[in-house]
PDB file of C-alpha atoms in Angstrom:
ATOM      1  CA  UNK A   1     -13.963  29.965 -84.472  1.00 42.00           C
ATOM      2  CA  UNK A   2     -12.682  27.213 -86.740  1.00 40.00           C
ATOM      3  CA  UNK A   3     -13.245  23.721 -85.355  1.00 44.00           C
ATOM      4  CA  UNK A   4      -9.940  22.001 -84.482  1.00 47.00           C
ATOM      5  CA  UNK A   5      -8.848  19.239 -86.800  1.00 49.00           C
ATOM      6  CA  UNK A   6      -8.466  15.826 -85.163  1.00 52.00           C
ATOM      7  CA  UNK A   7      -4.842  14.840 -85.825  1.00 56.00           C
ATOM      8  CA  UNK A   8      -4.771  11.868 -83.497  1.00 61.00           C
ATOM      9  CA  UNK A   9      -3.835  11.244 -79.894  1.00 64.00           C
ATOM     10  CA  UNK A  10      -0.201  12.256 -80.413  1.00 71.00           C
ATOM     11  CA  UNK A  11      -1.081  15.780 -81.537  1.00 76.00           C
ATOM     12  CA  UNK A  12      -0.522  18.329 -78.746  1.00 85.00           C
ATOM     13  CA  UNK A  13      -2.970  21.060 -79.643  1.00 87.00           C
ATOM     14  CA  UNK A  14      -1.720  23.515 -77.038  1.00 89.00           C
ATOM     15  CA  UNK A  15       1.792  23.355 -78.488  1.00 90.00           C
ATOM     16  CA  UNK A  16       0.411  23.898 -82.002  1.00 91.00           C
ATOM     17  CA  UNK A  17      -1.548  26.912 -80.798  1.00 92.00           C
ATOM     18  CA  UNK A  18       1.463  28.351 -78.994  1.00 92.00           C
ATOM     19  CA  UNK A  19       3.545  28.092 -82.154  1.00 93.00           C
ATOM     20  CA  UNK A  20       0.754  29.742 -84.134  1.00 95.00           C
ATOM     21  CA  UNK A  21       0.982  32.707 -81.769  1.00 96.00           C
ATOM     22  CA  UNK A  22       4.703  33.036 -82.508  1.00 95.00           C
ATOM     23  CA  UNK A  23       4.030  32.797 -86.246  1.00 92.00           C
ATOM     24  CA  UNK A  24       1.452  35.594 -86.021  1.00 95.00           C
ATOM     25  CA  UNK A  25       4.312  38.101 -85.833  1.00 95.00           C
ATOM     26  CA  UNK A  26       6.099  39.050 -89.039  1.00 88.00           C
ATOM     27  CA  UNK A  27       8.186  41.753 -90.679  1.00 81.00           C
ATOM     28  CA  UNK A  28       4.983  43.593 -91.582  1.00 86.00           C
ATOM     29  CA  UNK A  29       3.421  42.993 -88.138  1.00 90.00           C
ATOM     30  CA  UNK A  30       6.294  43.116 -85.627  1.00 93.00           C
ATOM     31  CA  UNK A  31       4.012  44.392 -82.852  1.00 96.00           C
ATOM     32  CA  UNK A  32       0.470  43.174 -82.218  1.00 96.00           C
ATOM     33  CA  UNK A  33      -2.242  43.803 -79.680  1.00 96.00           C
ATOM     34  CA  UNK A  34      -3.983  40.953 -77.905  1.00 97.00           C
ATOM     35  CA  UNK A  35      -6.994  41.327 -80.195  1.00 96.00           C
ATOM     36  CA  UNK A  36      -4.803  41.215 -83.310  1.00 97.00           C
ATOM     37  CA  UNK A  37      -3.068  38.045 -82.121  1.00 97.00           C
ATOM     38  CA  UNK A  38      -6.410  36.420 -81.349  1.00 96.00           C
ATOM     39  CA  UNK A  39      -7.706  37.343 -84.797  1.00 95.00           C
ATOM     40  CA  UNK A  40      -4.556  36.152 -86.614  1.00 95.00           C
ATOM     41  CA  UNK A  41      -4.517  32.794 -84.814  1.00 95.00           C
ATOM     42  CA  UNK A  42      -8.284  32.203 -84.650  1.00 94.00           C
ATOM     43  CA  UNK A  43      -8.073  31.925 -80.846  1.00 95.00           C
ATOM     44  CA  UNK A  44     -10.334  33.478 -78.273  1.00 95.00           C
ATOM     45  CA  UNK A  45      -8.948  36.549 -76.523  1.00 95.00           C
ATOM     46  CA  UNK A  46      -8.672  34.566 -73.289  1.00 95.00           C
ATOM     47  CA  UNK A  47      -6.693  31.764 -74.948  1.00 95.00           C
ATOM     48  CA  UNK A  48      -4.461  34.194 -76.860  1.00 95.00           C
ATOM     49  CA  UNK A  49      -3.766  36.062 -73.611  1.00 95.00           C
ATOM     50  CA  UNK A  50      -2.710  32.839 -71.834  1.00 95.00           C
ATOM     51  CA  UNK A  51      -0.353  31.865 -74.641  1.00 96.00           C
ATOM     52  CA  UNK A  52       1.127  35.362 -74.910  1.00 96.00           C
ATOM     53  CA  UNK A  53       1.735  35.680 -71.172  1.00 96.00           C
ATOM     54  CA  UNK A  54       3.299  32.216 -71.091  1.00 95.00           C
ATOM     55  CA  UNK A  55       5.630  33.238 -73.916  1.00 96.00           C
ATOM     56  CA  UNK A  56       6.429  36.445 -72.017  1.00 96.00           C
ATOM     57  CA  UNK A  57       7.280  34.383 -68.915  1.00 95.00           C
ATOM     58  CA  UNK A  58       9.556  32.167 -71.036  1.00 95.00           C
ATOM     59  CA  UNK A  59      11.269  35.172 -72.600  1.00 94.00           C
ATOM     60  CA  UNK A  60      10.125  34.601 -76.202  1.00 94.00           C
ATOM     61  CA  UNK A  61       7.756  37.591 -76.247  1.00 96.00           C
ATOM     62  CA  UNK A  62       8.011  41.054 -74.687  1.00 95.00           C
ATOM     63  CA  UNK A  63       5.200  43.494 -73.943  1.00 96.00           C
ATOM     64  CA  UNK A  64       4.634  47.047 -72.785  1.00 95.00           C
ATOM     65  CA  UNK A  65       1.227  46.097 -71.420  1.00 93.00           C
ATOM     66  CA  UNK A  66      -0.651  46.764 -74.655  1.00 94.00           C
ATOM     67  CA  UNK A  67       1.559  45.706 -77.565  1.00 96.00           C
ATOM     68  CA  UNK A  68       3.341  42.361 -77.841  1.00 97.00           C
ATOM     69  CA  UNK A  69       6.472  41.601 -79.895  1.00 95.00           C
ATOM     70  CA  UNK A  70       8.898  38.727 -80.301  1.00 95.00           C
ATOM     71  CA  UNK A  71      12.146  38.853 -78.350  1.00 93.00           C
ATOM     72  CA  UNK A  72      15.583  37.787 -79.655  1.00 88.00           C
ATOM     73  CA  UNK A  73      15.200  34.511 -77.761  1.00 89.00           C
ATOM     74  CA  UNK A  74      12.984  33.130 -80.547  1.00 88.00           C
ATOM     75  CA  UNK A  75      16.189  32.827 -82.578  1.00 81.00           C
ATOM     76  CA  UNK A  76      17.063  29.892 -80.322  1.00 79.00           C
ATOM     77  CA  UNK A  77      14.208  27.937 -81.893  1.00 79.00           C
ATOM     78  CA  UNK A  78      15.888  28.017 -85.296  1.00 73.00           C
ATOM     79  CA  UNK A  79      19.500  27.908 -84.191  1.00 66.00           C
ATOM     80  CA  UNK A  80      19.517  24.189 -83.409  1.00 63.00           C
ATOM     81  CA  UNK A  81      18.308  23.432 -86.933  1.00 62.00           C
ATOM     82  CA  UNK A  82      20.724  25.811 -88.638  1.00 56.00           C
ATOM     83  CA  UNK A  83      23.673  24.649 -86.569  1.00 57.00           C
ATOM     84  CA  UNK A  84      22.980  21.043 -87.583  1.00 57.00           C
ATOM     85  CA  UNK A  85      23.202  21.816 -91.287  1.00 58.00           C
ATOM     86  CA  UNK A  86      26.406  21.178 -93.156  1.00 79.00           C
ATOM     87  CA  UNK A  87      25.059  22.987 -96.208  1.00 86.00           C
ATOM     88  CA  UNK A  88      25.447  26.647 -95.097  1.00 88.00           C
ATOM     89  CA  UNK A  89      28.982  26.097 -93.862  1.00 87.00           C
ATOM     90  CA  UNK A  90      29.978  24.273 -97.053  1.00 89.00           C
ATOM     91  CA  UNK A  91      28.186  26.682 -99.385  1.00 93.00           C
ATOM     92  CA  UNK A  92      29.438  29.969 -97.955  1.00 93.00           C
ATOM     93  CA  UNK A  93      32.981  29.968 -99.413  1.00 94.00           C
ATOM     94  CA  UNK A  94      31.582  28.986-102.798  1.00 96.00           C
ATOM     95  CA  UNK A  95      29.025  31.792-102.584  1.00 96.00           C
ATOM     96  CA  UNK A  96      31.822  34.229-101.726  1.00 96.00           C
ATOM     97  CA  UNK A  97      33.839  33.061-104.738  1.00 96.00           C
ATOM     98  CA  UNK A  98      30.770  33.314-106.969  1.00 97.00           C
ATOM     99  CA  UNK A  99      29.917  36.825-105.775  1.00 95.00           C
ATOM    100  CA  UNK A 100      33.503  37.951-106.314  1.00 95.00           C
ATOM    101  CA  UNK A 101      33.275  36.647-109.883  1.00 96.00           C
ATOM    102  CA  UNK A 102      29.891  38.040-110.943  1.00 95.00           C
ATOM    103  CA  UNK A 103      29.595  41.032-108.582  1.00 94.00           C
ATOM    104  CA  UNK A 104      25.994  40.159-107.713  1.00 94.00           C
ATOM    105  CA  UNK A 105      24.381  38.693-104.597  1.00 94.00           C
ATOM    106  CA  UNK A 106      24.070  34.918-104.258  1.00 96.00           C
ATOM    107  CA  UNK A 107      22.072  32.726-101.883  1.00 96.00           C
ATOM    108  CA  UNK A 108      21.078  29.176-100.957  1.00 97.00           C
ATOM    109  CA  UNK A 109      17.574  28.247 -99.795  1.00 96.00           C
ATOM    110  CA  UNK A 110      15.489  25.229 -98.866  1.00 95.00           C
ATOM    111  CA  UNK A 111      11.743  24.645 -99.162  1.00 95.00           C
ATOM    112  CA  UNK A 112       9.509  24.826 -96.098  1.00 92.00           C
ATOM    113  CA  UNK A 113       5.825  24.457 -96.865  1.00 91.00           C
ATOM    114  CA  UNK A 114       4.851  27.136 -99.380  1.00 94.00           C
ATOM    115  CA  UNK A 115       7.980  29.222 -98.747  1.00 95.00           C
ATOM    116  CA  UNK A 116      11.677  29.181 -99.422  1.00 96.00           C
ATOM    117  CA  UNK A 117      13.895  29.808 -96.405  1.00 94.00           C
ATOM    118  CA  UNK A 118      17.346  31.340 -96.854  1.00 95.00           C
ATOM    119  CA  UNK A 119      20.085  29.267 -95.179  1.00 92.00           C
ATOM    120  CA  UNK A 120      23.171  30.933 -96.714  1.00 94.00           C
ATOM    121  CA  UNK A 121      23.734  34.278 -98.420  1.00 95.00           C
ATOM    122  CA  UNK A 122      26.522  36.580 -99.580  1.00 94.00           C
ATOM    123  CA  UNK A 123      25.316  40.028-100.640  1.00 91.00           C
ATOM    124  CA  UNK A 124      26.943  42.793-102.633  1.00 88.00           C
ATOM    125  CA  UNK A 125      24.481  45.682-102.503  1.00 72.00           C
ATOM    126  CA  UNK A 126      20.891  45.839-101.319  1.00 65.00           C
ATOM    127  CA  UNK A 127      18.559  45.476-104.299  1.00 68.00           C
ATOM    128  CA  UNK A 128      15.279  44.719-102.504  1.00 65.00           C
ATOM    129  CA  UNK A 129      13.071  46.817-100.255  1.00 68.00           C
ATOM    130  CA  UNK A 130      13.310  44.125 -97.597  1.00 68.00           C
ATOM    131  CA  UNK A 131      16.620  43.069 -96.060  1.00 78.00           C
ATOM    132  CA  UNK A 132      17.398  39.393 -96.688  1.00 86.00           C
ATOM    133  CA  UNK A 133      18.995  37.496 -93.799  1.00 87.00           C
ATOM    134  CA  UNK A 134      19.449  33.862 -92.856  1.00 88.00           C
ATOM    135  CA  UNK A 135      15.937  32.622 -92.098  1.00 89.00           C
ATOM    136  CA  UNK A 136      14.186  35.091 -94.423  1.00 92.00           C
ATOM    137  CA  UNK A 137      11.156  33.510 -96.099  1.00 93.00           C
ATOM    138  CA  UNK A 138       9.571  34.286 -99.462  1.00 95.00           C
ATOM    139  CA  UNK A 139       6.703  32.573-101.345  1.00 96.00           C
ATOM    140  CA  UNK A 140       8.122  29.708-103.379  1.00 97.00           C
ATOM    141  CA  UNK A 141       5.884  30.241-106.413  1.00 97.00           C
ATOM    142  CA  UNK A 142       7.414  33.595-107.373  1.00 97.00           C
ATOM    143  CA  UNK A 143      11.096  33.067-106.546  1.00 97.00           C
ATOM    144  CA  UNK A 144      13.759  31.425-108.679  1.00 98.00           C
ATOM    145  CA  UNK A 145      14.935  29.097-105.905  1.00 98.00           C
ATOM    146  CA  UNK A 146      11.348  28.249-105.053  1.00 98.00           C
ATOM    147  CA  UNK A 147      10.616  27.390-108.673  1.00 98.00           C
ATOM    148  CA  UNK A 148      13.646  25.071-108.758  1.00 98.00           C
ATOM    149  CA  UNK A 149      12.558  23.294-105.588  1.00 98.00           C
ATOM    150  CA  UNK A 150       8.982  22.962-106.826  1.00 98.00           C
ATOM    151  CA  UNK A 151      10.125  21.707-110.234  1.00 98.00           C
ATOM    152  CA  UNK A 152      11.912  18.732-108.655  1.00 97.00           C
ATOM    153  CA  UNK A 153       9.237  18.062-106.044  1.00 95.00           C
ATOM    154  CA  UNK A 154       7.675  14.566-106.153  1.00 94.00           C
ATOM    155  CA  UNK A 155       4.635  14.667-108.478  1.00 94.00           C
ATOM    156  CA  UNK A 156       2.057  13.962-105.755  1.00 95.00           C
ATOM    157  CA  UNK A 157       3.536  16.667-103.533  1.00 95.00           C
ATOM    158  CA  UNK A 158       3.513  19.137-106.408  1.00 96.00           C
ATOM    159  CA  UNK A 159      -0.125  18.333-107.150  1.00 96.00           C
ATOM    160  CA  UNK A 160      -0.994  19.043-103.523  1.00 95.00           C
ATOM    161  CA  UNK A 161       0.999  22.283-103.578  1.00 96.00           C
ATOM    162  CA  UNK A 162      -0.713  23.565-106.713  1.00 95.00           C
ATOM    163  CA  UNK A 163      -4.111  22.622-105.332  1.00 94.00           C
ATOM    164  CA  UNK A 164      -3.746  24.302-101.955  1.00 92.00           C
ATOM    165  CA  UNK A 165      -1.054  27.003-102.176  1.00 93.00           C
ATOM    166  CA  UNK A 166      -2.027  30.657-102.206  1.00 93.00           C
ATOM    167  CA  UNK A 167      -0.362  31.976-105.364  1.00 96.00           C
ATOM    168  CA  UNK A 168      -0.370  35.610-104.313  1.00 95.00           C
ATOM    169  CA  UNK A 169       0.207  38.368-106.855  1.00 96.00           C
ATOM    170  CA  UNK A 170       3.133  40.444-105.560  1.00 96.00           C
ATOM    171  CA  UNK A 171       3.817  42.399-108.766  1.00 95.00           C
ATOM    172  CA  UNK A 172       2.163  42.802-112.143  1.00 96.00           C
ATOM    173  CA  UNK A 173       4.482  40.032-113.420  1.00 96.00           C
ATOM    174  CA  UNK A 174       3.656  37.374-110.790  1.00 96.00           C
ATOM    175  CA  UNK A 175       2.326  34.070-112.113  1.00 97.00           C
ATOM    176  CA  UNK A 176      -0.820  33.217-110.159  1.00 96.00           C
ATOM    177  CA  UNK A 177      -2.350  30.522-112.374  1.00 97.00           C
ATOM    178  CA  UNK A 178      -1.631  26.938-111.210  1.00 97.00           C
ATOM    179  CA  UNK A 179      -1.695  25.654-114.802  1.00 96.00           C
ATOM    180  CA  UNK A 180       0.716  28.339-116.030  1.00 97.00           C
ATOM    181  CA  UNK A 181       3.008  27.669-113.083  1.00 98.00           C
ATOM    182  CA  UNK A 182       2.946  23.926-113.764  1.00 97.00           C
ATOM    183  CA  UNK A 183       3.947  24.537-117.384  1.00 97.00           C
ATOM    184  CA  UNK A 184       6.802  26.762-116.227  1.00 97.00           C
ATOM    185  CA  UNK A 185       7.958  24.117-113.747  1.00 98.00           C
ATOM    186  CA  UNK A 186       8.018  21.515-116.526  1.00 97.00           C
ATOM    187  CA  UNK A 187      10.215  23.836-118.562  1.00 97.00           C
ATOM    188  CA  UNK A 188      12.538  24.446-115.618  1.00 98.00           C
ATOM    189  CA  UNK A 189      12.922  20.735-114.992  1.00 97.00           C
ATOM    190  CA  UNK A 190      13.713  20.193-118.664  1.00 97.00           C
ATOM    191  CA  UNK A 191      16.328  22.955-118.970  1.00 97.00           C
ATOM    192  CA  UNK A 192      17.840  22.503-115.506  1.00 97.00           C
ATOM    193  CA  UNK A 193      17.507  26.052-114.147  1.00 98.00           C
ATOM    194  CA  UNK A 194      14.947  28.764-113.395  1.00 98.00           C
ATOM    195  CA  UNK A 195      14.744  32.480-114.035  1.00 97.00           C
ATOM    196  CA  UNK A 196      12.210  34.738-112.355  1.00 97.00           C
ATOM    197  CA  UNK A 197      11.790  38.190-113.818  1.00 95.00           C
ATOM    198  CA  UNK A 198      10.313  40.778-111.417  1.00 95.00           C
ATOM    199  CA  UNK A 199       7.666  38.453-109.977  1.00 95.00           C
ATOM    200  CA  UNK A 200       8.715  38.842-106.337  1.00 95.00           C
ATOM    201  CA  UNK A 201       9.559  42.538-106.536  1.00 94.00           C
ATOM    202  CA  UNK A 202       9.637  45.051-109.356  1.00 93.00           C
ATOM    203  CA  UNK A 203      13.172  45.442-110.698  1.00 92.00           C
ATOM    204  CA  UNK A 204      14.441  42.154-109.212  1.00 93.00           C
ATOM    205  CA  UNK A 205      15.661  39.479-111.606  1.00 95.00           C
ATOM    206  CA  UNK A 206      17.125  36.183-110.386  1.00 96.00           C
ATOM    207  CA  UNK A 207      18.362  32.885-111.752  1.00 98.00           C
ATOM    208  CA  UNK A 208      18.621  29.629-109.790  1.00 98.00           C
ATOM    209  CA  UNK A 209      19.868  26.063-110.110  1.00 98.00           C
ATOM    210  CA  UNK A 210      19.283  22.932-108.004  1.00 98.00           C
ATOM    211  CA  UNK A 211      21.609  21.452-105.391  1.00 97.00           C
ATOM    212  CA  UNK A 212      21.390  17.665-105.345  1.00 94.00           C
ATOM    213  CA  UNK A 213      22.295  15.107-102.749  1.00 88.00           C
ATOM    214  CA  UNK A 214      24.268  12.035-103.780  1.00 85.00           C
ATOM    215  CA  UNK A 215      21.109  10.118-104.735  1.00 86.00           C
ATOM    216  CA  UNK A 216      20.163  12.899-107.150  1.00 90.00           C
ATOM    217  CA  UNK A 217      17.322  14.267-105.031  1.00 92.00           C
ATOM    218  CA  UNK A 218      17.103  18.066-105.030  1.00 96.00           C
ATOM    219  CA  UNK A 219      17.220  19.309-101.450  1.00 92.00           C
ATOM    220  CA  UNK A 220      18.211  22.966-101.918  1.00 96.00           C
ATOM    221  CA  UNK A 221      18.710  25.642-104.551  1.00 98.00           C
ATOM    222  CA  UNK A 222      21.317  28.320-105.246  1.00 98.00           C
ATOM    223  CA  UNK A 223      20.675  31.614-107.002  1.00 98.00           C
ATOM    224  CA  UNK A 224      22.129  34.889-108.199  1.00 97.00           C
ATOM    225  CA  UNK A 225      19.945  37.976-107.952  1.00 95.00           C
ATOM    226  CA  UNK A 226      20.417  41.272-109.725  1.00 93.00           C
ATOM    227  CA  UNK A 227      18.581  44.468-110.534  1.00 92.00           C
ATOM    228  CA  UNK A 228      16.839  44.416-113.902  1.00 89.00           C
ATOM    229  CA  UNK A 229      18.346  47.791-114.777  1.00 88.00           C
ATOM    230  CA  UNK A 230      21.816  46.270-115.060  1.00 88.00           C
ATOM    231  CA  UNK A 231      21.056  42.671-116.041  1.00 90.00           C
ATOM    232  CA  UNK A 232      18.879  41.698-118.975  1.00 93.00           C
ATOM    233  CA  UNK A 233      17.286  38.287-119.301  1.00 93.00           C
ATOM    234  CA  UNK A 234      19.799  37.401-122.001  1.00 94.00           C
ATOM    235  CA  UNK A 235      22.830  38.635-120.074  1.00 94.00           C
ATOM    236  CA  UNK A 236      21.698  36.709-117.001  1.00 94.00           C
ATOM    237  CA  UNK A 237      21.523  33.542-119.081  1.00 94.00           C
ATOM    238  CA  UNK A 238      24.836  34.255-120.807  1.00 95.00           C
ATOM    239  CA  UNK A 239      26.937  35.726-117.989  1.00 96.00           C
ATOM    240  CA  UNK A 240      25.421  34.521-114.710  1.00 97.00           C
ATOM    241  CA  UNK A 241      24.169  31.001-115.403  1.00 97.00           C
ATOM    242  CA  UNK A 242      27.538  29.347-116.259  1.00 97.00           C
ATOM    243  CA  UNK A 243      29.347  30.514-113.091  1.00 97.00           C
ATOM    244  CA  UNK A 244      26.244  29.667-111.040  1.00 98.00           C
ATOM    245  CA  UNK A 245      26.195  26.111-112.402  1.00 98.00           C
ATOM    246  CA  UNK A 246      29.911  25.775-111.702  1.00 97.00           C
ATOM    247  CA  UNK A 247      29.505  27.007-108.129  1.00 97.00           C
ATOM    248  CA  UNK A 248      26.614  24.614-107.510  1.00 97.00           C
ATOM    249  CA  UNK A 249      28.710  21.723-108.822  1.00 96.00           C
ATOM    250  CA  UNK A 250      31.504  22.635-106.378  1.00 94.00           C
ATOM    251  CA  UNK A 251      29.060  22.752-103.459  1.00 94.00           C
ATOM    252  CA  UNK A 252      27.618  19.362-104.426  1.00 93.00           C
ATOM    253  CA  UNK A 253      31.105  17.866-104.768  1.00 90.00           C
ATOM    254  CA  UNK A 254      32.069  19.052-101.286  1.00 85.00           C
ATOM    255  CA  UNK A 255      28.840  17.792 -99.748  1.00 84.00           C
ATOM    256  CA  UNK A 256      29.123  14.434-101.470  1.00 82.00           C
ATOM    257  CA  UNK A 257      32.716  14.024-100.301  1.00 77.00           C
ATOM    258  CA  UNK A 258      31.507  14.590 -96.729  1.00 69.00           C
ATOM    259  CA  UNK A 259      28.730  12.055 -97.166  1.00 58.00           C
ATOM    260  CA  UNK A 260      26.233  14.477 -95.613  1.00 47.00           C
ATOM    261  CA  UNK A 261      24.367  15.994 -98.551  1.00 42.00           C
ATOM    262  CA  UNK A 262      20.688  16.118 -97.818  1.00 44.00           C
ATOM    263  CA  UNK A 263      20.844  14.244 -94.506  1.00 42.00           C
ATOM    264  CA  UNK A 264      20.326  17.322 -92.371  1.00 42.00           C
ATOM    265  CA  UNK A 265      18.216  19.129 -94.937  1.00 46.00           C
ATOM    266  CA  UNK A 266      15.660  16.364 -95.241  1.00 40.00           C
ATOM    267  CA  UNK A 267      14.980  16.092 -91.526  1.00 38.00           C
TER     268      UNK A 267
END
């Protein structure tokens, strides 16, 4: 058992542990036994059981007596955040226009810890093994939107990310070296956009640009993703980047005119 970290008198450890139980479930582990939850959260079986049964009582978890799984009610936990954002609502018509122009899927994401979280998306055809929905998370280090958000991260925050993040190898192309990733982020910041070629999934190629609030701070990213069989690196740069930049500029203009860019996203 890992010793709890002292985070001060305001830290409610039981709440943190309860949230860790919810986070133990994932697309690859939608159903877990009590022992699996205890192992994933580093809790004792007795503590994991108390948290799970409390979540069952509250309606956030369901069980058949042996296996536990999240219920649809957990969506309520994210709805308040998503409903407070102006970005998805503003971005969606621009994503639709962009998709109609390039005939490829387009998305907007924000950074949350070591992951990007999708907050808006318009898809054409499914090009990944996993279905992407609002709230889908992917590792930031191997995604085009993640690279954009990392490239414009404050230097101290980026140093901490590169020191502590798990740069998992998801394909044979995935960059897992912190120094190589830092060099790539410098290049992205210099050129103003990022391209990731089959690092998240074989056959997936994507290109992303930043979305800036009025002060110039990057708070989100927008991308176009395509299958490598129909889009080369050069054609992505030539045919997809210009309309992507134009769409991002329109989103920024709308957000700036509302005076809300970044206010909800930075909470």
